[in-house]
mmCIF file of C-alpha atoms in Angstrom:
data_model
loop_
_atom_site.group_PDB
_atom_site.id
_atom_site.type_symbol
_atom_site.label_atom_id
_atom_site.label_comp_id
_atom_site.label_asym_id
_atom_site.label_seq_id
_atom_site.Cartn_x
_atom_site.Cartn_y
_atom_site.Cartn_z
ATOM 1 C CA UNK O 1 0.000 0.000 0.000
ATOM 2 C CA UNK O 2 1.487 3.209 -0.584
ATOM 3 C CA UNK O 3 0.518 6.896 0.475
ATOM 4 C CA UNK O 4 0.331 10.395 -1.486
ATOM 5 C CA UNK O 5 3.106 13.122 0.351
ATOM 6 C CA UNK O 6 3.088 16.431 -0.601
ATOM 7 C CA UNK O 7 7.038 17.334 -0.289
ATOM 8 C CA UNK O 8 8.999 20.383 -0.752
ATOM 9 C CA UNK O 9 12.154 19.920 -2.523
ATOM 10 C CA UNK O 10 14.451 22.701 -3.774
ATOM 11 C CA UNK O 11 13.814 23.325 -7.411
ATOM 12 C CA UNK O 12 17.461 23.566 -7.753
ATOM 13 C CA UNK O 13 19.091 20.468 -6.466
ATOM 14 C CA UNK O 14 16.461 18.347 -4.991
ATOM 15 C CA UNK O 15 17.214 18.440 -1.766
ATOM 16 C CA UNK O 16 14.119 17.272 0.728
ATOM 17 C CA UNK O 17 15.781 19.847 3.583
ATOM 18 C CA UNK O 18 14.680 22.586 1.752
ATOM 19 C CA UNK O 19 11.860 24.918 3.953
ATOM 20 C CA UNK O 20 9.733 27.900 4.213
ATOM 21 C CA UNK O 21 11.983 30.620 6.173
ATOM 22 C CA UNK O 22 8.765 32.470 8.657
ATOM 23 C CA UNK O 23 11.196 35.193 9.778
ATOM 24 C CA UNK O 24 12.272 36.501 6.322
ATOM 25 C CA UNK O 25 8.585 36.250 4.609
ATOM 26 C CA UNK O 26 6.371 38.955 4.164
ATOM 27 C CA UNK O 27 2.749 39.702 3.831
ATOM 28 C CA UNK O 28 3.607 39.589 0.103
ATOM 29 C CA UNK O 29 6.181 37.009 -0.142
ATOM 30 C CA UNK O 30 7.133 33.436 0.892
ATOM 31 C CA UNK O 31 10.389 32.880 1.557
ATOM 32 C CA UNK O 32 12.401 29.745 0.745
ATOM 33 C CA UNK O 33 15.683 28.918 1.485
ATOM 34 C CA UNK O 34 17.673 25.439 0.868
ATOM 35 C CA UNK O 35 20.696 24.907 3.407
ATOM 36 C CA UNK O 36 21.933 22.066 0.947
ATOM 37 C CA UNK O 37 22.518 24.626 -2.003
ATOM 38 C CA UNK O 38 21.697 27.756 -1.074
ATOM 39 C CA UNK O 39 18.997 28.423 -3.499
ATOM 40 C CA UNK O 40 16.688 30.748 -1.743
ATOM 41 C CA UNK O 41 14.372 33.826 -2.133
ATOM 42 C CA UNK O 42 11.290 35.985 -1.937
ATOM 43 C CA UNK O 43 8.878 34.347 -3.866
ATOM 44 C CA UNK O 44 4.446 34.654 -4.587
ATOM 45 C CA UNK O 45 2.292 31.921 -2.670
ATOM 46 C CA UNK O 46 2.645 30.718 -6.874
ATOM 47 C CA UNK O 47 5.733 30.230 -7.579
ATOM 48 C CA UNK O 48 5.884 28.332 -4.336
ATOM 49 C CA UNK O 49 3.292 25.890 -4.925
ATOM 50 C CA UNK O 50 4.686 25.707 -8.461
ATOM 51 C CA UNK O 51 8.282 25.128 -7.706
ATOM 52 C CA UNK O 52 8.873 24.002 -4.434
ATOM 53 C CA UNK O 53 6.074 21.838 -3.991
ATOM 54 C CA UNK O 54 6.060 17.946 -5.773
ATOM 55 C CA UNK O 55 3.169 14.845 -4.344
ATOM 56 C CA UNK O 56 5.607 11.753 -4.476
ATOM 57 C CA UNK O 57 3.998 8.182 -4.207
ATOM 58 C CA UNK O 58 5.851 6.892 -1.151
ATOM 59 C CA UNK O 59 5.172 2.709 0.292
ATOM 60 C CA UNK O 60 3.131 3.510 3.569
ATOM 61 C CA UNK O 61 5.584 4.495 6.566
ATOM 62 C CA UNK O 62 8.230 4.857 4.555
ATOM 63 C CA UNK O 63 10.118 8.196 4.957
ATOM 64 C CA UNK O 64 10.720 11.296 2.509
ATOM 65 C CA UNK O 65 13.779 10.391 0.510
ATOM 66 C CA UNK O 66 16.576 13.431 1.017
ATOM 67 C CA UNK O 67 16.818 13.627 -2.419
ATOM 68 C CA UNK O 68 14.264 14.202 -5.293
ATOM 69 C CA UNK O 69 14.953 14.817 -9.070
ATOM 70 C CA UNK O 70 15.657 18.549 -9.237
ATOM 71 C CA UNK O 71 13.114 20.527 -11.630
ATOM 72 C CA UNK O 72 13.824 20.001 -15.578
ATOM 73 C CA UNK O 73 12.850 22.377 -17.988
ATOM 74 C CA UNK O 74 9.953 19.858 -19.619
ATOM 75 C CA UNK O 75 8.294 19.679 -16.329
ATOM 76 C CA UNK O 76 8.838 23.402 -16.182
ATOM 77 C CA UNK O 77 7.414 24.090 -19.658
ATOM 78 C CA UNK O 78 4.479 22.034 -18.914
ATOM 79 C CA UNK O 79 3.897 24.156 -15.875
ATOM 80 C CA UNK O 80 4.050 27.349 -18.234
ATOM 81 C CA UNK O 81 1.770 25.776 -20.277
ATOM 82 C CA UNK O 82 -0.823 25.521 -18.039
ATOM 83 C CA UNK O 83 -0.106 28.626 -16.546
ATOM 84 C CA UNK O 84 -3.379 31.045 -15.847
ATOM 85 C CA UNK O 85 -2.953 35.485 -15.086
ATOM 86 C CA UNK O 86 -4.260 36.583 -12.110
ATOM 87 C CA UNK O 87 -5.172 39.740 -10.957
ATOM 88 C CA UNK O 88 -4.319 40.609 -7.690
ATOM 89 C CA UNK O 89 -4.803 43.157 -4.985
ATOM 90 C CA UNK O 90 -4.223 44.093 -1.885
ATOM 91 C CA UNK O 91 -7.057 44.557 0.986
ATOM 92 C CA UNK O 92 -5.201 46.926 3.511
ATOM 93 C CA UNK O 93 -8.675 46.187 5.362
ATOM 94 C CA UNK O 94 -7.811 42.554 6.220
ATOM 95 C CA UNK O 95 -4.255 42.933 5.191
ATOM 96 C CA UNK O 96 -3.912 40.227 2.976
ATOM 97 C CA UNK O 97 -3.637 39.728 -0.684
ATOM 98 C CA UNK O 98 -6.782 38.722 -2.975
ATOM 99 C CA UNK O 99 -7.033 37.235 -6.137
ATOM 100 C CA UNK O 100 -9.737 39.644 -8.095
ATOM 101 C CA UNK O 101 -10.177 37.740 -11.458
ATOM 102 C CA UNK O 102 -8.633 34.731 -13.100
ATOM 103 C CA UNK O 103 -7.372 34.936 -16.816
ATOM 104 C CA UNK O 104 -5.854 32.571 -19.511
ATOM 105 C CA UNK O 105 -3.958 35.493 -21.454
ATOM 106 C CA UNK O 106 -1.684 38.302 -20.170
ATOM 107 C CA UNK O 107 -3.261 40.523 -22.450
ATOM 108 C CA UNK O 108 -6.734 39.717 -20.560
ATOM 109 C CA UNK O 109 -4.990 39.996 -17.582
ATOM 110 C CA UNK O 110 -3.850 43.269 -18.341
ATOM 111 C CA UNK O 111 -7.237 44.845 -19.880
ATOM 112 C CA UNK O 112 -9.139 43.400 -16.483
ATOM 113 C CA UNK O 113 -6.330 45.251 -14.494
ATOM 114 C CA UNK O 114 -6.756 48.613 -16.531
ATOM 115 C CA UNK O 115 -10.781 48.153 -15.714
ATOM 116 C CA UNK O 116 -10.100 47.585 -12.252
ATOM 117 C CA UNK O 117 -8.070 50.368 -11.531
ATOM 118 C CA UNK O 118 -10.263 53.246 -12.252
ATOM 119 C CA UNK O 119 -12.708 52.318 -9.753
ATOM 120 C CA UNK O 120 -12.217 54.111 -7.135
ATOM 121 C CA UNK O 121 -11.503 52.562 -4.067
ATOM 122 C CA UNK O 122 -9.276 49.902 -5.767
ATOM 123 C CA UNK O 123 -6.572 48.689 -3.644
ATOM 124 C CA UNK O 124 -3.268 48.463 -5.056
ATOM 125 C CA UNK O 125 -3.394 45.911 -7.684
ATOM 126 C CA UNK O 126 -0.841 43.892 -9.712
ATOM 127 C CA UNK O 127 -0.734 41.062 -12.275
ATOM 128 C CA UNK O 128 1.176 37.492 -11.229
ATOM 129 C CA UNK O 129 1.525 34.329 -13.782
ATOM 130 C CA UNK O 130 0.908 31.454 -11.833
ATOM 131 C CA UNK O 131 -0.138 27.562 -12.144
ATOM 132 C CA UNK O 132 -3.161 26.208 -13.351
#
């Protein structure tokens, strides 16, 4: 019998030690780091789920291997493929980010962002290519 794990593993080298970093994230931003190769940064709630997150099929009770293939550019192009435009703002209200619409262009993405700028009100907005 095996089990579904959802595992984050540098997109870099692999490595299964790789983490979300609390103190150095921001209400924006997660921030990665990986102590195996140093690959780390500021990145959208996205890009994280995107890059640093793989589900591996592991026999039940086994444990997380501390290595995983690194990312390859077909599994990133299929990502990109599938990607989708979101626009995003800000609610200083609740303090927390917002996804406001949901497009599969950039150029759609873009026109719905022009639209929802001129009402007034509107938070500060912004445009972020993420997975499907």
């Amino acid at each position: 019998m095996s089990e579904s794990k959802n595992v984050c593993r540098c997109p870099a080298c692999g490595s299964t030690r790789a983490h979300y970093d609390g103190q150095r994230s921001t209400s924006t931003g997660t921030f990665m780091t990986c102590p195996a190769c140093g690959h780390e940064g500021l990145f959208d709630r996205w890009e994280v789920t995107r890059d640093w997150y793989v589900q591996i099929e592991l026999p039940a009770g086994a444990p997380v291997p501390a290595n995983l293939p690194p990312q390859t550019a077909a599994e990133r192009a299929a990502l990109e493929a599938t990607a989708r435009w979101y626009v995003m703002a800000h609610d200083s209200y609740a303090r927390e980010d917002r996804v406001v619409g949901e497009y599969t262009t950039e150029a759609d993405a873009k026109r719905a962002l022009a639209l929802a700028q001129q009402q007034p009100g509107a938070d500060h907005m912004w445009i972020v290519k993420g997975g499907s």
